[in-house]
Short mmCIF file of C-alpha atoms in Angstrom, two decimals:
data_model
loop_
_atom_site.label_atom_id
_atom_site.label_comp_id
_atom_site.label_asym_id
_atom_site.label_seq_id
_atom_site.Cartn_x
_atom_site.Cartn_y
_atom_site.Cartn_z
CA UNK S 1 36.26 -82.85 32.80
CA UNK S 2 38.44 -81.02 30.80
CA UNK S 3 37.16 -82.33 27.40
CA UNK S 4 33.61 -83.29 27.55
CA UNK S 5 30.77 -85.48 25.36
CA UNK S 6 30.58 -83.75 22.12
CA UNK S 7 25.86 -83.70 21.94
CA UNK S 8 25.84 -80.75 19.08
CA UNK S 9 23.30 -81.61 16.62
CA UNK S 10 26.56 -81.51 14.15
CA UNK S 11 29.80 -83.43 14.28
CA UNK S 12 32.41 -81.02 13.95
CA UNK S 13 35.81 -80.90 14.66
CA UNK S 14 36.10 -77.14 15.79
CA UNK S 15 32.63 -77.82 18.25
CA UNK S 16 34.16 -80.44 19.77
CA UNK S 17 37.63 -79.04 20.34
CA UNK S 18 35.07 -75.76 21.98
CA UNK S 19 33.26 -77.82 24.43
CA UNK S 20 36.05 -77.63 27.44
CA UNK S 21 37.49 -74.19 29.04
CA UNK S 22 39.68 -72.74 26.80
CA UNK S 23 40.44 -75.46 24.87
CA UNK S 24 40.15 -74.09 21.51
CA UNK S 25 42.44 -71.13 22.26
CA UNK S 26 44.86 -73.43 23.58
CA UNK S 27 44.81 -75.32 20.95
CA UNK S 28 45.28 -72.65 18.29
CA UNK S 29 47.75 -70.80 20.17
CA UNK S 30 49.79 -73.93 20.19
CA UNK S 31 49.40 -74.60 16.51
CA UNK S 32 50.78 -70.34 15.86
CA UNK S 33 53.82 -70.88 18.36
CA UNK S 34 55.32 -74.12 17.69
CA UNK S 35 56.27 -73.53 14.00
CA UNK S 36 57.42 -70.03 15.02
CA UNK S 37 59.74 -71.87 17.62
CA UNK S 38 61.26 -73.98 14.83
CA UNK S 39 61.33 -70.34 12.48
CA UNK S 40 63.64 -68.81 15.81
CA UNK S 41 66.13 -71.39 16.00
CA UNK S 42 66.70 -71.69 12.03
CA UNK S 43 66.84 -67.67 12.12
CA UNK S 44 69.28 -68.06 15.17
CA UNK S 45 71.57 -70.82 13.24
CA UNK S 46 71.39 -68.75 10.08
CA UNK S 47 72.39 -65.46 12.06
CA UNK S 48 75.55 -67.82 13.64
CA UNK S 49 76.73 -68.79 10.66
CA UNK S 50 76.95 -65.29 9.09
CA UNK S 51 78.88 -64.30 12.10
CA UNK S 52 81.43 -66.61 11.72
CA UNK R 1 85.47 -61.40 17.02
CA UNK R 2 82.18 -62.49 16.46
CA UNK R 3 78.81 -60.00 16.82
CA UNK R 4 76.83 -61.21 18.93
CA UNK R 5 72.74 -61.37 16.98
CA UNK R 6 69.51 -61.31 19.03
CA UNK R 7 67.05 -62.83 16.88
CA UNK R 8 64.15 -61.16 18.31
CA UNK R 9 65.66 -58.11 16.73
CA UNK R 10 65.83 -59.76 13.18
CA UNK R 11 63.25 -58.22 11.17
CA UNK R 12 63.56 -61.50 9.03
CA UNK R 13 62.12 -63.41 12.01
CA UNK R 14 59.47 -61.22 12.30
CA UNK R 15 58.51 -61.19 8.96
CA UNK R 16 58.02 -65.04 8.79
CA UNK R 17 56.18 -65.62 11.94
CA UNK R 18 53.68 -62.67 11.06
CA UNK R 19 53.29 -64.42 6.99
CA UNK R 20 52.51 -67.56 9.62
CA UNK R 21 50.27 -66.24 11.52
CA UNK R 22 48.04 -64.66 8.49
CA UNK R 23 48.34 -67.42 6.58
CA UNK R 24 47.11 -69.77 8.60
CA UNK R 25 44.38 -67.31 9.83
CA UNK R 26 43.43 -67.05 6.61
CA UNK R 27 42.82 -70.97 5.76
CA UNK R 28 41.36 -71.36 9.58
CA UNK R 29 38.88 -68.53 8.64
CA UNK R 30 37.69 -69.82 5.22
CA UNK R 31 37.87 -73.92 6.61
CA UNK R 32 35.25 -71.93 9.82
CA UNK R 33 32.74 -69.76 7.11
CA UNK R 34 32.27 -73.15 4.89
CA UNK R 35 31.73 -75.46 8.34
CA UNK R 36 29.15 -72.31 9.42
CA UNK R 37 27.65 -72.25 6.20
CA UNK R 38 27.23 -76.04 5.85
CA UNK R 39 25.32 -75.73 9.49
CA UNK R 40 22.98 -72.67 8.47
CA UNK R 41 21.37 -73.88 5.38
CA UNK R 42 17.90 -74.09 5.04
CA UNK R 43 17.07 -78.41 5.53
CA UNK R 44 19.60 -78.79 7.63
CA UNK R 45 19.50 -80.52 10.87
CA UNK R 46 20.00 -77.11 13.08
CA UNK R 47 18.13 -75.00 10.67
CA UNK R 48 14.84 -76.93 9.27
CA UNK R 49 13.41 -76.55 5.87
CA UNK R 50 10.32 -73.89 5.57
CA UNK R 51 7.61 -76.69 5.83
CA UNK R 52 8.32 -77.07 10.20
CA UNK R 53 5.36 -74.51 10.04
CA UNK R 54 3.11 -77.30 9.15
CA UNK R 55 4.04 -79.09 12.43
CA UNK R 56 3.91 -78.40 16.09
CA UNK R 57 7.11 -77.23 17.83
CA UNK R 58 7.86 -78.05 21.30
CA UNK R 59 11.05 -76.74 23.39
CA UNK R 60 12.34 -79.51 25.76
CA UNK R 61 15.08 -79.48 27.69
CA UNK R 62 17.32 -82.15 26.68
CA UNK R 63 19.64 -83.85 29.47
CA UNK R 64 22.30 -85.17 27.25
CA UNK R 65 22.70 -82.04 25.68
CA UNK R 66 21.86 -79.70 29.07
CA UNK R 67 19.70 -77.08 27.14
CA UNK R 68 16.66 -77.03 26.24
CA UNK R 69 15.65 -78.09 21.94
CA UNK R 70 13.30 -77.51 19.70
CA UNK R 71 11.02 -80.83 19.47
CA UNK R 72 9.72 -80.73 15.85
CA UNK R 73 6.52 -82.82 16.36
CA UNK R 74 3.04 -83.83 14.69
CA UNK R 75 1.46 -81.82 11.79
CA UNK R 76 -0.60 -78.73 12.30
CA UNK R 77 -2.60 -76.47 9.99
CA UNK R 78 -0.97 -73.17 9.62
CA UNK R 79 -3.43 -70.38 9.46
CA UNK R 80 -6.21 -72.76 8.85
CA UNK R 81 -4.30 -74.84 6.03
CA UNK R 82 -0.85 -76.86 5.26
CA UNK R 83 1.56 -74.88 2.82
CA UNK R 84 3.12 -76.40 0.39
CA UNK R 85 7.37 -75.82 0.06
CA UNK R 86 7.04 -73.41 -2.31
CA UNK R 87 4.22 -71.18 -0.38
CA UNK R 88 6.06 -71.87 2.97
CA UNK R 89 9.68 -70.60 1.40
CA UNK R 90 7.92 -67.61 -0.37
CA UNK R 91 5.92 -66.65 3.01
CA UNK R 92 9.28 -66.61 5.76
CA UNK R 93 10.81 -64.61 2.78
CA UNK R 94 8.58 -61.71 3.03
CA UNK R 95 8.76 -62.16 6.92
CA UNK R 96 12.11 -61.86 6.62
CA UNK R 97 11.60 -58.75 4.07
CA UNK R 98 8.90 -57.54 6.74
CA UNK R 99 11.30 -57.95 9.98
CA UNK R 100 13.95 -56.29 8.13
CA UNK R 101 11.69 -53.11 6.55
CA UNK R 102 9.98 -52.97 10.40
CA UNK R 103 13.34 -52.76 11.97
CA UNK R 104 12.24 -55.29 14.93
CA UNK R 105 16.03 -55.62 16.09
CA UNK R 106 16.21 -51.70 16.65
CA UNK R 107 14.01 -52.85 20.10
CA UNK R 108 14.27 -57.41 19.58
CA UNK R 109 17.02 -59.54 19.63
CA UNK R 110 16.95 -62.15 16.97
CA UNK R 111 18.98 -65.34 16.97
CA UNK R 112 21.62 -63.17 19.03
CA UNK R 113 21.35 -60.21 16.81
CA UNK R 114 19.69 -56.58 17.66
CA UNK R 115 18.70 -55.23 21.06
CA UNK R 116 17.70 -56.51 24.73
CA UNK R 117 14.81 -52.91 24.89
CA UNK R 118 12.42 -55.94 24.09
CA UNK R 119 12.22 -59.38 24.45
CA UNK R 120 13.97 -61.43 22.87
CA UNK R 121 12.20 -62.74 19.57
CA UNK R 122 14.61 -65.50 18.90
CA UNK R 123 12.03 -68.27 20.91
CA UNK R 124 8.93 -65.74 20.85
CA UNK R 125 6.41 -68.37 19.04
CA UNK R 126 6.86 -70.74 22.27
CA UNK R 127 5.93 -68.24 24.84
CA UNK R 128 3.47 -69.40 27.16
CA UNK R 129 2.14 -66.01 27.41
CA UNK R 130 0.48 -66.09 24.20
CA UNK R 131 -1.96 -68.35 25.57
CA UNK R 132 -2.85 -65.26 27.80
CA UNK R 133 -3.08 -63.38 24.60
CA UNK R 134 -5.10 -65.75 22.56
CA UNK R 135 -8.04 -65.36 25.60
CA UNK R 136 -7.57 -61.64 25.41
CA UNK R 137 -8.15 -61.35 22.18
CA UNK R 138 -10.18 -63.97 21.35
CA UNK R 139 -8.45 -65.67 18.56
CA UNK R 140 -8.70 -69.68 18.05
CA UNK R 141 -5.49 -70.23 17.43
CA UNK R 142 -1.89 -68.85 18.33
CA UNK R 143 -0.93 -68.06 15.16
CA UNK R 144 -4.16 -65.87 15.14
CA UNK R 145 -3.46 -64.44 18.27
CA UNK R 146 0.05 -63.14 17.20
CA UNK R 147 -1.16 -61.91 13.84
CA UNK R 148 -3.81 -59.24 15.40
CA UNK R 149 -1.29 -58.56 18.07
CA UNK R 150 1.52 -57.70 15.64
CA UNK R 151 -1.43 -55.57 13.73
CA UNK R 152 -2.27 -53.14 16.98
CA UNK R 153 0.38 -54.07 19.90
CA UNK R 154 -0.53 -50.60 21.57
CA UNK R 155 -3.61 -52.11 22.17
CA UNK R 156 -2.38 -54.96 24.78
CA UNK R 157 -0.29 -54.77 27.62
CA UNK R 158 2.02 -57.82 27.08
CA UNK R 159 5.31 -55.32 28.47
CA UNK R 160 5.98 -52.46 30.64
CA UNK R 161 7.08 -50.96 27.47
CA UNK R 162 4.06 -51.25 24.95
CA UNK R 163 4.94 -51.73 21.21
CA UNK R 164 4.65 -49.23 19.02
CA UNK R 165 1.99 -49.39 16.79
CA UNK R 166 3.90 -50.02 13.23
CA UNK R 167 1.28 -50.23 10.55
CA UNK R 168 1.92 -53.80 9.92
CA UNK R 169 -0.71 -55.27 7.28
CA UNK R 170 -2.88 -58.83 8.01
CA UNK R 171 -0.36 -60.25 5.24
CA UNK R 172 2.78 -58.90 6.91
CA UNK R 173 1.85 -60.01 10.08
CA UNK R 174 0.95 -63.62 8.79
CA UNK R 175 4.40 -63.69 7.12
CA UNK R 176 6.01 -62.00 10.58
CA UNK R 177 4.25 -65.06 12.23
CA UNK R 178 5.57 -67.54 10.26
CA UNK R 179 9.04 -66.04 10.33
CA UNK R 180 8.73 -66.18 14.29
CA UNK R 181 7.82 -69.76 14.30
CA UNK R 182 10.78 -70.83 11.85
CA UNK R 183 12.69 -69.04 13.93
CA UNK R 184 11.78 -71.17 16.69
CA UNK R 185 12.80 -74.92 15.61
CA UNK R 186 16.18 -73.48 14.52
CA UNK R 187 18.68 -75.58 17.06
CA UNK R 188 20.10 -73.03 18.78
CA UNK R 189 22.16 -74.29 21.25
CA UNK R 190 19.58 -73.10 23.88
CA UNK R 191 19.92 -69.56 23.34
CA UNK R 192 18.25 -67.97 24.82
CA UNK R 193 19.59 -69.67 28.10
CA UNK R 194 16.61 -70.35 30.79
CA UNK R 195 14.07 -69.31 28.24
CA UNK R 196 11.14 -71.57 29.73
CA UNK R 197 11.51 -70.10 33.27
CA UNK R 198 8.86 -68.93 34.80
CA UNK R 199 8.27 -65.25 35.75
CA UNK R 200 8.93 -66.54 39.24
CA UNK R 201 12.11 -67.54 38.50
CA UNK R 202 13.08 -64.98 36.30
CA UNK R 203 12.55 -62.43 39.16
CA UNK R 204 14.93 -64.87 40.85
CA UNK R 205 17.59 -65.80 38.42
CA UNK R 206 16.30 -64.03 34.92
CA UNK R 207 15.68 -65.18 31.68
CA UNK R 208 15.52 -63.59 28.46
CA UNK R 209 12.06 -64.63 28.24
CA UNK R 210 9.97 -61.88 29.20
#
């Protein structure tokens, strides 16, 4: 299973999100990229309209 | 006609997705240190309060959880007496002052820190070998047994590299002792992995153990 029962002795969001393969680093990596895809395509619109 | 930008050669670009990237590293780094210091603190349920050494500790492996944990159980005299908060808290201080001024993790890995020259100290009070060393030397209890060991270890041969002998007093080694068996109920995780294995099957698989 991907995700599995979180049994730590404490509830916590970042030891649950650790209990599966990689799913932590996944997680944050998504979190870093997905705002920096939103920062390309204003940067890309801005650099458009200063060509035109 | 128009230039033609790349934005992966805008510096601008750059410049915001690295101010990203810190700044959220910074809040994920300060939200991690409070949620690890919230989990460390003395009373806590993973690290118990200085009075466990007034009750028997067990290490059972745990099927829901798939490790084994510490089993804090009945009471137990400590040295021949219970000790109050106050006396407990002031005697795993100076066995923490003592582990630190003996330099154990130069050879002993504790709770994941030092070396792997000697066992690993991190589960040393539940050893079933200090059963063997309570008959060698003669002591009543296990406590006892540790306490004369830590006072002369060149005298016993517990590894097939002896301890040195590091002039540890009656009172250090008591406080050592009680240290160790704090040390012990602290939830873990089961680290060390495998520790109850037997020497059998730690010449087949290993364990940390011994």
């Amino acid at each position: 299973m991907f995700f599995e029962k979180f049994t730590d002795v404490y509830p916590s969001f970042w030891g649950w999100l650790n209990q599966g393969p990689l799913t932590l680093t996944l997680f944050l990596h998504t979190i870093i990229i997905l705002p920096m895809i939103w920062l390309y395509f204003k940067e890309k619109k801005r650099l458009e309209q200063e060509d035109k | 006609m128009a230039k033609s930008h790349s934005v992966w050669t805008s510096i601008r670009f750059w410049r915001q997705s690295a101010a990203w990237v810190t700044g959220f590293a910074v809040v994920l780094l300060i939200l991690l240190t409070f949620d690890t210091m919230r989990q460390i603190k003395m009373g806590s349920k993973r690290v118990p309060a200085p009075t466990v050494i007034n009750h028997h500790i067990d290490y059972k492996y745990s099927k829901k959880r798939g490790h084994e944990v510490p089993v804090i159980g009945k009471k137990e005299l400590f040295f021949g007496k219970e000790w109050s908060p106050k006396e407990a808290a002031a005697l795993l201080h100076k066995g923490k002052l003592t582990e630190q001024a003996k330099n154990c993790m130069d050879c002993h890995t504790l709770l994941g820190n030092g070396a792997y020259y000697a066992p690993d100290l991190t589960k040393a009070w539940l050893d079933p070998k200090w059963k063997d060393m309570q008959a060698m030397i003669g002591a009543k209890t296990r406590e006892e047994a540790m306490a004369k060991f830590l006072q002369h270890p060149e005298m016993y041969p517990t590894h097939e590299r002896r301890m040195p002998n590091l002039k540890i007093t009656a009172e250090e080694a008591q406080a050592l002792v009680a240290f160790l068996k704090h040390m012990s109920s602290i939830d873990t995780n089961g680290f060390p992995r495998g520790f109850s294995k037997t020497v059998s099957d730690f010449k087949a698989g290993g364990t940390y153990a011994h």
